[in-house]
Short mmCIF file of C-alpha atoms and ligand atoms in Angstrom, two decimals:
data_model
loop_
_atom_site.label_atom_id
_atom_site.label_comp_id
_atom_site.label_asym_id
_atom_site.label_seq_id
_atom_site.Cartn_x
_atom_site.Cartn_y
_atom_site.Cartn_z
CA MET A 10 114.87 94.09 209.92
CA ALA A 11 115.82 92.97 206.62
CA GLN A 12 118.25 90.55 207.86
CA ASN A 13 116.39 87.41 208.29
CA PHE A 14 115.52 86.51 204.73
CA PRO A 15 117.85 85.19 201.68
CA LEU A 16 119.62 88.17 200.38
CA THR A 17 122.06 88.73 197.71
CA PRO A 18 125.45 90.04 199.06
CA ASN A 19 125.43 93.23 197.17
CA ALA A 20 123.54 95.68 199.12
CA SER A 21 122.63 98.78 197.39
CA PRO A 22 125.45 101.34 198.41
CA LEU A 23 122.95 104.21 198.73
CA THR A 24 120.09 102.69 200.70
CA GLY A 25 121.46 99.73 202.65
CA MET A 26 118.55 97.82 201.49
CA LYS A 27 119.20 94.37 199.81
CA LYS A 28 117.70 92.69 197.02
CA PHE A 29 115.72 89.32 197.46
CA GLU A 30 117.72 86.60 196.13
CA LYS A 31 114.95 85.04 194.18
CA PRO A 32 112.21 86.92 192.52
CA ILE A 33 108.99 87.27 194.53
CA TYR A 34 105.95 87.40 192.22
CA ILE A 35 102.44 88.67 193.18
CA THR A 36 101.26 85.15 193.45
CA LYS A 37 102.17 81.46 193.00
CA PRO A 38 99.75 78.49 192.47
CA PHE A 39 99.21 76.16 195.28
CA MET A 40 100.53 72.75 194.58
CA PRO A 41 99.06 69.89 196.62
CA PRO A 42 101.41 67.21 197.79
CA LEU A 43 102.59 65.18 194.52
CA GLU A 44 101.80 61.89 196.13
CA GLU A 45 98.14 62.85 196.67
CA PHE A 46 97.79 63.98 193.10
CA THR A 47 99.45 60.85 191.62
CA GLU A 48 97.12 58.61 193.53
CA GLY A 49 94.35 60.43 191.75
CA LEU A 50 96.02 60.04 188.46
CA LYS A 51 95.89 56.25 188.97
CA GLU A 52 92.30 56.38 189.28
CA ILE A 53 92.01 58.32 186.12
CA TRP A 54 94.06 55.87 184.24
CA ASP A 55 92.03 52.95 185.86
CA ASN A 56 88.69 54.84 184.53
CA GLN A 57 90.08 55.66 181.15
CA TRP A 58 87.62 58.65 181.28
CA LEU A 59 89.20 62.08 180.64
CA THR A 60 86.48 64.49 180.04
CA ASN A 61 82.81 64.76 179.41
CA SER A 62 81.27 64.60 182.77
CA GLY A 63 83.62 61.94 184.23
CA PRO A 64 83.39 60.32 187.83
CA LEU A 65 85.90 63.09 189.23
CA LEU A 66 84.06 65.84 187.75
CA GLN A 67 80.87 64.60 189.42
CA ARG A 68 82.70 64.28 192.71
CA LEU A 69 84.09 67.64 192.47
CA SER A 70 80.39 69.16 191.73
CA GLY A 71 79.21 67.23 194.85
CA ALA A 72 82.12 68.69 196.95
CA MET A 73 81.50 72.30 195.76
CA SER A 74 77.77 71.86 196.35
CA LYS A 75 78.27 70.94 199.84
CA PHE A 76 81.14 73.46 200.36
CA LEU A 77 78.98 76.46 199.29
CA ASP A 78 75.75 74.94 200.65
CA ILE A 79 74.14 75.48 197.34
CA GLU A 80 72.31 72.94 194.80
CA ASN A 81 72.48 74.56 191.39
CA LEU A 82 76.12 74.87 190.22
CA THR A 83 78.03 73.80 187.17
CA LEU A 84 81.72 73.54 186.44
CA PHE A 85 83.68 74.79 183.29
CA SER A 86 87.01 74.74 181.54
CA ASN A 87 87.56 78.37 182.74
CA GLY A 88 85.88 81.44 184.19
CA THR A 89 85.62 83.52 181.27
CA LEU A 90 83.70 81.10 179.06
CA ALA A 91 81.56 80.35 182.35
CA LEU A 92 80.50 83.96 182.48
CA GLN A 93 79.80 84.06 178.55
CA ILE A 94 77.68 81.14 178.79
CA GLY A 95 75.91 82.31 181.96
CA LEU A 96 75.09 85.59 180.32
CA GLN A 97 73.62 83.87 177.32
CA GLY A 98 72.01 81.42 179.53
CA LEU A 99 69.98 84.17 181.25
CA GLY A 100 69.12 85.82 177.84
CA ILE A 101 70.89 89.25 178.71
CA THR A 102 70.86 91.51 175.74
CA GLY A 103 71.15 95.39 175.40
CA GLU A 104 73.02 97.29 177.85
CA VAL A 105 74.54 95.92 181.06
CA ILE A 106 76.05 98.22 183.76
CA THR A 107 79.50 96.98 184.81
CA THR A 108 82.80 98.06 186.39
CA PRO A 109 85.71 99.32 184.60
CA PHE A 110 87.94 98.28 187.63
CA SER A 111 88.40 94.53 186.96
CA PHE A 112 90.09 92.00 184.97
CA VAL A 113 89.41 92.63 181.26
CA ALA A 114 87.55 89.27 180.98
CA THR A 115 84.58 90.65 182.69
CA THR A 116 83.74 93.03 179.75
CA HIS A 117 84.94 90.50 177.22
CA ALA A 118 82.04 88.13 178.59
CA LEU A 119 79.48 91.13 177.55
CA TYR A 120 81.22 91.89 174.20
CA TRP A 121 81.08 88.09 172.92
CA ASN A 122 77.20 88.15 173.74
CA LYS A 123 77.09 91.34 171.78
CA ILE A 124 75.92 93.16 174.96
CA ARG A 125 76.91 96.89 175.23
CA PRO A 126 78.78 97.63 178.50
CA VAL A 127 77.88 100.58 180.33
CA PHE A 128 80.98 101.58 182.52
CA CYS A 129 79.94 102.86 186.07
CA ASP A 130 81.98 104.27 188.78
CA ILE A 131 83.20 102.38 191.88
CA GLU A 132 83.09 103.34 195.65
CA PRO A 133 86.56 104.39 197.26
CA ASP A 134 86.86 102.02 200.19
CA PHE A 135 86.41 98.48 198.47
CA TYR A 136 86.46 99.37 194.82
CA THR A 137 83.18 97.72 194.05
CA LEU A 138 80.42 99.18 192.04
CA ASP A 139 78.96 102.44 193.43
CA PRO A 140 75.08 101.48 193.79
CA GLN A 141 73.97 105.30 193.46
CA LYS A 142 76.07 105.53 190.38
CA VAL A 143 74.54 102.29 189.09
CA GLU A 144 71.08 103.72 189.56
CA ALA A 145 71.85 106.76 187.76
CA ALA A 146 73.17 104.77 184.71
CA ILE A 147 70.01 102.86 184.11
CA THR A 148 68.35 103.35 180.70
CA PRO A 149 65.21 101.70 179.03
CA TRP A 150 68.05 99.36 177.42
CA THR A 151 69.48 98.06 180.65
CA THR A 152 68.87 94.32 181.17
CA ALA A 153 71.34 93.46 183.99
CA ILE A 154 74.10 94.77 186.39
CA LEU A 155 77.31 92.80 186.24
CA ALA A 156 79.24 93.76 189.34
CA VAL A 157 82.69 92.25 190.52
CA HIS A 158 83.61 91.27 194.19
CA VAL A 159 86.99 92.79 193.18
CA PHE A 160 89.86 91.62 195.35
CA GLY A 161 87.41 89.33 197.11
CA HIS A 162 85.73 92.29 198.91
CA PRO A 163 81.81 91.76 198.47
CA CYS A 164 79.86 94.33 196.63
CA ASN A 165 76.92 96.31 198.34
CA LEU A 166 74.82 93.15 198.09
CA GLU A 167 71.74 94.82 199.47
CA ALA A 168 71.88 97.97 197.63
CA LEU A 169 72.54 96.20 194.34
CA ALA A 170 69.65 93.71 195.00
CA ASP A 171 67.20 96.56 195.79
CA ILE A 172 68.06 98.39 192.59
CA ALA A 173 67.78 94.99 190.60
CA ARG A 174 64.44 94.39 192.02
CA ARG A 175 62.96 97.88 191.52
CA HIS A 176 64.17 98.14 187.99
CA ASN A 177 63.53 94.49 187.12
CA LEU A 178 67.15 93.89 186.23
CA LYS A 179 69.16 90.72 186.65
CA LEU A 180 72.10 91.06 189.09
CA ILE A 181 75.17 89.04 187.95
CA TYR A 182 78.20 88.78 189.88
CA ASP A 183 81.71 88.19 188.51
CA ALA A 184 83.05 86.23 191.90
CA ALA A 185 86.56 85.24 190.13
CA HIS A 186 88.31 86.75 193.27
CA ALA A 187 85.72 85.75 195.85
CA PHE A 188 86.05 81.82 196.26
CA GLY A 189 85.74 81.25 199.97
CA VAL A 190 84.22 84.65 201.01
CA LYS A 191 81.05 84.41 203.21
CA VAL A 192 78.62 87.06 204.16
CA GLY A 193 76.48 86.64 207.09
CA GLY A 194 77.49 83.08 207.46
CA LYS A 195 76.46 82.32 203.98
CA SER A 196 78.76 81.72 200.83
CA ILE A 197 78.99 84.92 198.68
CA ALA A 198 77.67 82.38 196.05
CA GLN A 199 74.25 82.60 197.34
CA TYR A 200 73.64 86.21 196.35
CA GLY A 201 72.49 87.55 192.79
CA ASP A 202 70.77 85.71 189.96
CA LEU A 203 74.12 84.29 189.12
CA SER A 204 77.74 84.17 190.02
CA MET A 205 80.84 83.14 188.16
CA PHE A 206 84.03 81.88 189.99
CA SER A 207 87.37 81.34 188.33
CA PHE A 208 89.46 78.48 189.28
CA HIS A 209 92.71 79.77 187.28
CA ALA A 210 95.96 78.87 188.82
CA THR A 211 96.49 82.50 189.89
CA LYS A 212 93.37 82.63 191.92
CA ILE A 213 93.13 81.59 195.81
CA TYR A 214 91.51 78.19 194.96
CA HIS A 215 92.08 76.48 191.59
CA SER A 216 91.81 73.62 189.43
CA ILE A 217 94.82 74.49 186.93
CA GLU A 218 92.26 76.30 184.81
CA GLY A 219 88.70 76.13 185.70
CA GLY A 220 85.35 78.10 186.35
CA MET A 221 81.90 77.60 187.83
CA LEU A 222 78.56 79.22 187.62
CA VAL A 223 76.22 79.11 190.66
CA PHE A 224 72.71 80.16 190.45
CA PRO A 225 69.28 79.90 192.42
CA ASP A 226 67.02 79.11 189.55
CA PRO A 227 67.19 75.54 188.65
CA SER A 228 65.68 75.86 185.45
CA LEU A 229 68.96 77.60 184.04
CA ARG A 230 70.92 74.50 184.60
CA THR A 231 69.87 72.61 181.61
CA GLU A 232 70.43 75.54 179.29
CA VAL A 233 74.04 76.24 180.44
CA ASP A 234 74.77 72.64 180.60
CA TYR A 235 73.81 72.37 176.93
CA LEU A 236 75.66 75.55 176.00
CA LYS A 237 79.02 74.28 177.48
CA ASN A 238 78.70 71.08 175.39
CA PHE A 239 77.98 72.10 171.72
CA GLY A 240 74.30 72.40 172.43
CA PHE A 241 73.78 68.44 172.57
CA LYS A 242 70.67 67.50 174.49
CA ASN A 243 71.42 63.86 173.49
CA GLU A 244 73.27 61.80 171.07
CA VAL A 245 71.23 62.89 168.03
CA GLU A 246 69.74 66.28 169.12
CA VAL A 247 71.50 69.57 169.10
CA VAL A 248 69.15 72.19 170.49
CA MET A 249 71.36 75.23 170.57
CA PRO A 250 74.66 76.64 168.96
CA GLY A 251 76.69 75.77 171.92
CA THR A 252 80.45 76.01 172.48
CA ASN A 253 82.89 73.75 173.96
CA ALA A 254 83.59 74.71 177.78
CA LYS A 255 83.81 71.48 179.70
CA MET A 256 86.04 70.99 182.75
CA ASN A 257 88.16 67.85 182.22
CA GLU A 258 89.07 65.01 184.83
CA LEU A 259 92.70 66.41 185.47
CA GLN A 260 91.17 69.82 186.28
CA ALA A 261 88.74 68.17 188.51
CA LEU A 262 91.36 66.25 190.34
CA MET A 263 93.43 69.21 191.02
CA GLY A 264 90.21 70.79 192.15
CA LEU A 265 89.36 68.10 194.51
CA HIS A 266 92.88 68.20 196.17
CA VAL A 267 93.25 72.03 196.51
CA LEU A 268 89.65 72.39 197.90
CA LYS A 269 91.01 70.28 201.01
CA TYR A 270 93.65 72.89 201.64
CA LEU A 271 91.32 76.01 201.28
CA PRO A 272 90.88 76.85 204.99
CA ALA A 273 94.60 76.49 205.58
CA LEU A 274 95.47 78.71 202.39
CA ILE A 275 92.96 81.50 203.83
CA GLU A 276 94.30 81.29 207.21
CA LYS A 277 97.98 81.62 205.92
CA ARG A 278 96.97 84.62 203.92
CA ARG A 279 95.21 86.18 206.87
CA THR A 280 98.50 86.14 208.95
CA LEU A 281 100.32 87.77 205.76
CA ALA A 282 97.77 90.43 205.41
CA ASP A 283 97.85 91.25 209.15
CA ARG A 284 101.55 91.80 209.11
CA TYR A 285 101.30 93.87 205.84
CA ARG A 286 98.67 95.87 207.58
CA GLN A 287 100.88 96.32 210.90
CA ARG A 288 103.82 97.39 209.05
CA LEU A 289 102.43 99.61 206.39
CA LYS A 290 99.58 101.71 208.37
CA ALA A 291 102.01 104.21 209.63
CA ILE A 292 103.84 105.03 206.35
CA PRO A 293 102.55 108.34 205.19
CA GLY A 294 101.04 108.20 201.68
CA ILE A 295 100.30 104.41 201.69
CA HIS A 296 96.60 103.76 202.06
CA LEU A 297 95.05 100.19 202.92
CA PRO A 298 91.51 99.21 202.39
CA PRO A 299 89.49 99.31 205.44
CA GLN A 300 89.00 95.90 207.23
CA PRO A 301 86.17 94.00 205.85
CA PRO A 302 82.93 94.99 207.69
CA ALA A 303 81.46 92.73 210.36
CA GLY A 304 79.78 89.80 209.05
CA VAL A 305 82.25 89.26 206.26
CA ASP A 306 84.50 86.16 206.28
CA TYR A 307 87.13 87.57 203.94
CA ASN A 308 89.53 85.12 201.75
CA TYR A 309 92.56 87.59 201.82
CA ALA A 310 93.17 86.85 198.16
CA TYR A 311 94.91 89.84 197.22
CA PHE A 312 96.61 92.82 199.20
CA PRO A 313 95.99 96.14 197.38
CA ILE A 314 97.51 99.38 198.65
CA GLU A 315 97.13 103.05 197.21
CA VAL A 316 100.05 105.23 196.89
CA ASP A 317 99.48 108.88 197.33
CA GLU A 318 102.31 110.43 195.27
CA GLN A 319 102.18 113.94 197.29
CA GLU A 320 102.22 112.43 200.78
CA TYR A 321 104.60 109.34 200.07
CA GLY A 322 106.98 111.41 198.03
CA MET A 323 106.88 109.01 195.06
CA SER A 324 104.50 107.77 192.59
CA ARG A 325 102.96 104.37 192.39
CA ASP A 326 104.75 103.71 189.14
CA GLN A 327 108.06 104.67 190.58
CA LEU A 328 107.50 102.47 193.76
CA TYR A 329 106.47 99.74 191.39
CA GLU A 330 109.70 99.89 189.29
CA ASN A 331 111.81 100.31 192.22
CA LEU A 332 110.28 97.18 193.91
CA LYS A 333 111.20 95.44 190.72
CA LYS A 334 114.92 96.34 191.19
CA TYR A 335 114.82 94.45 194.49
CA ASN A 336 113.11 91.53 192.88
CA VAL A 337 109.71 92.25 194.12
CA PHE A 338 107.15 91.95 191.37
CA ALA A 339 104.02 93.79 192.48
CA ARG A 340 101.19 94.34 190.02
CA ARG A 341 99.12 97.33 189.08
CA TYR A 342 95.82 95.53 189.35
CA PHE A 343 93.57 97.35 187.88
CA TYR A 344 95.46 99.56 185.58
CA PRO A 345 94.63 100.79 182.92
CA LEU A 346 90.69 100.78 183.36
CA ILE A 347 89.02 98.19 180.92
CA CYS A 348 87.42 101.27 179.23
CA ASP A 349 90.90 102.56 178.38
CA PHE A 350 92.04 99.37 176.58
CA ALA A 351 92.32 99.96 172.68
CA CYS A 352 89.39 97.50 172.14
CA TYR A 353 86.91 99.48 174.15
CA GLN A 354 87.76 102.96 173.58
CA ASN A 355 85.05 103.49 171.08
CA VAL A 356 82.51 102.56 173.69
CA PRO A 357 80.74 105.77 175.06
CA VAL A 358 81.31 106.33 178.56
CA THR A 359 79.06 109.07 180.09
CA ASP A 360 79.99 108.55 183.85
CA PRO A 361 83.05 110.56 184.66
CA LEU A 362 84.53 107.51 186.54
CA GLU A 363 86.35 110.03 188.97
CA VAL A 364 86.89 107.42 191.75
CA ALA A 365 87.91 104.47 189.39
CA ARG A 366 90.49 106.72 187.57
CA GLY A 367 92.05 107.89 190.64
CA VAL A 368 92.45 104.40 192.35
CA ALA A 369 93.78 102.99 188.76
CA GLU A 370 96.43 105.63 189.23
CA ARG A 371 97.31 104.87 192.74
CA ILE A 372 96.73 101.05 193.16
CA LEU A 373 99.44 98.44 193.79
CA THR A 374 98.93 94.89 194.70
CA LEU A 375 101.51 93.44 196.67
CA PRO A 376 102.64 89.58 196.72
CA ILE A 377 100.47 87.32 198.92
CA TYR A 378 100.41 83.48 198.47
CA PHE A 379 100.54 80.49 200.66
CA ASP A 380 104.22 80.06 201.17
CA LEU A 381 105.30 83.53 201.42
CA GLU A 382 107.25 84.12 204.64
CA LEU A 383 106.55 86.69 207.19
CA GLU A 384 110.16 87.62 206.96
CA GLN A 385 109.73 88.26 203.27
CA VAL A 386 106.53 90.52 204.16
CA GLU A 387 108.70 92.34 206.54
CA GLY A 388 111.58 92.85 203.82
CA ILE A 389 108.80 94.08 201.22
CA CYS A 390 107.39 96.56 203.87
CA GLY A 391 110.90 97.86 204.45
CA LEU A 392 111.59 98.38 201.02
CA ILE A 393 108.30 100.45 200.91
CA GLU A 394 109.40 102.29 204.03
CA PHE A 395 112.71 103.45 202.92
CA ARG A 396 111.48 105.28 199.91
CA SER A 397 113.92 108.00 200.41
CA GLY A 398 116.62 105.59 199.68
CA PHE A 399 114.82 104.71 196.35
CA VAL A 400 114.55 108.29 195.17
CA ARG A 401 118.58 108.62 195.82
CA SER A 402 119.47 105.46 194.18
CA ASN A 403 117.47 106.56 190.94
CA VAL A 404 119.71 109.74 190.70
C1 PLP B 526 90.45 85.61 186.32
C2 PLP B 526 89.36 86.56 186.24
C3 PLP B 526 88.42 86.20 185.10
C4 PLP B 526 88.64 85.12 184.16
O1 PLP B 526 88.79 83.84 184.68
P1 PLP B 526 89.64 82.64 183.97
O2 PLP B 526 89.33 81.44 184.71
O3 PLP B 526 91.01 83.18 183.85
O4 PLP B 526 89.12 82.71 182.54
C5 PLP B 526 87.45 87.03 185.16
N1 PLP B 526 87.00 87.92 185.91
C6 PLP B 526 88.01 88.46 186.67
C7 PLP B 526 87.74 89.51 187.94
C8 PLP B 526 89.07 87.52 187.15
O5 PLP B 526 90.15 88.07 187.85
#
């Protein structure tokens, strides 16, 4: 089975499994054809306009608006600053209920606004915030919920909206993983009071680095646009202590080109994810998230599995280390939990985070990207299947 992809000649004598010739990382940035990009560079050279709301940035804003079918959006130099500014623009203070099972920037954005994170548990299928536990975590100081569509899985949108409405809280989504996801035919950007998208090179859609805020209330626009440009209202008026978080023209050019390929990028990942599913579902101790529910158009941005040590016969960490020996670099996203990083260890946590702690111990995210080949997926699955070989080769 593992014979149709490039292998090194030195197979492991104990397992018969061979090492991939070149390392396979968890992801790879999609590069649009160079000729297309250089055409665009000529335009930037002609314009002699590199940043500060240039013509390409405006074109990308228009394209995004059309793509998401939404009016109010604004582009940023990266997703982290976008989220920080979004929280500030909405005037969030006090406590915010959030998930510990995410990339650390989700909580950092709260910290930079002097907001206290209240870590709340996730649900076991899709790893998004558990609405019941969110409701239990509300205090008189709670002002918002900051939920994450982790791995591109939509949060429980209705339940969270209902809680937010009943308790008069803002509902904010870190949608860094969810670009291209639709729910009920609508872009996921159309839910909540604010969504942040990241266009970092490692994400499914990218502009080298970049970010975006999307929101239904048009009056938020002026504020966040001031905040990302030092608080300038015009040449002579600075109306707030803003920062610098503007997207530049080269980022916008990349964003415009990658956007054209997004449907193809999602489709390719779908075929890879299907193959992973077919091959892994029968392996005892390897658990896959359920298929997204009806009505969700998923983006297949990540392929997480859970490793049950008892059933599989090997721990997640052993599997992770062993895959590395065969040149497969999976990642333990998201481990450790955010609340366990040194900088957040003194934040009081009342929720036992039972589900999140278990998932963080078992989770492994497998390589998935536009030019990963089905044969390579077969090879990776073969390595996961032949766990007994790993155990022996370790002795
Ligand atoms: C990548 C990421 C961010 C940060 O986005 P940047 O564009 O890299 O600043 C925030 N939250 C999550 C969940 C992410 O994966």
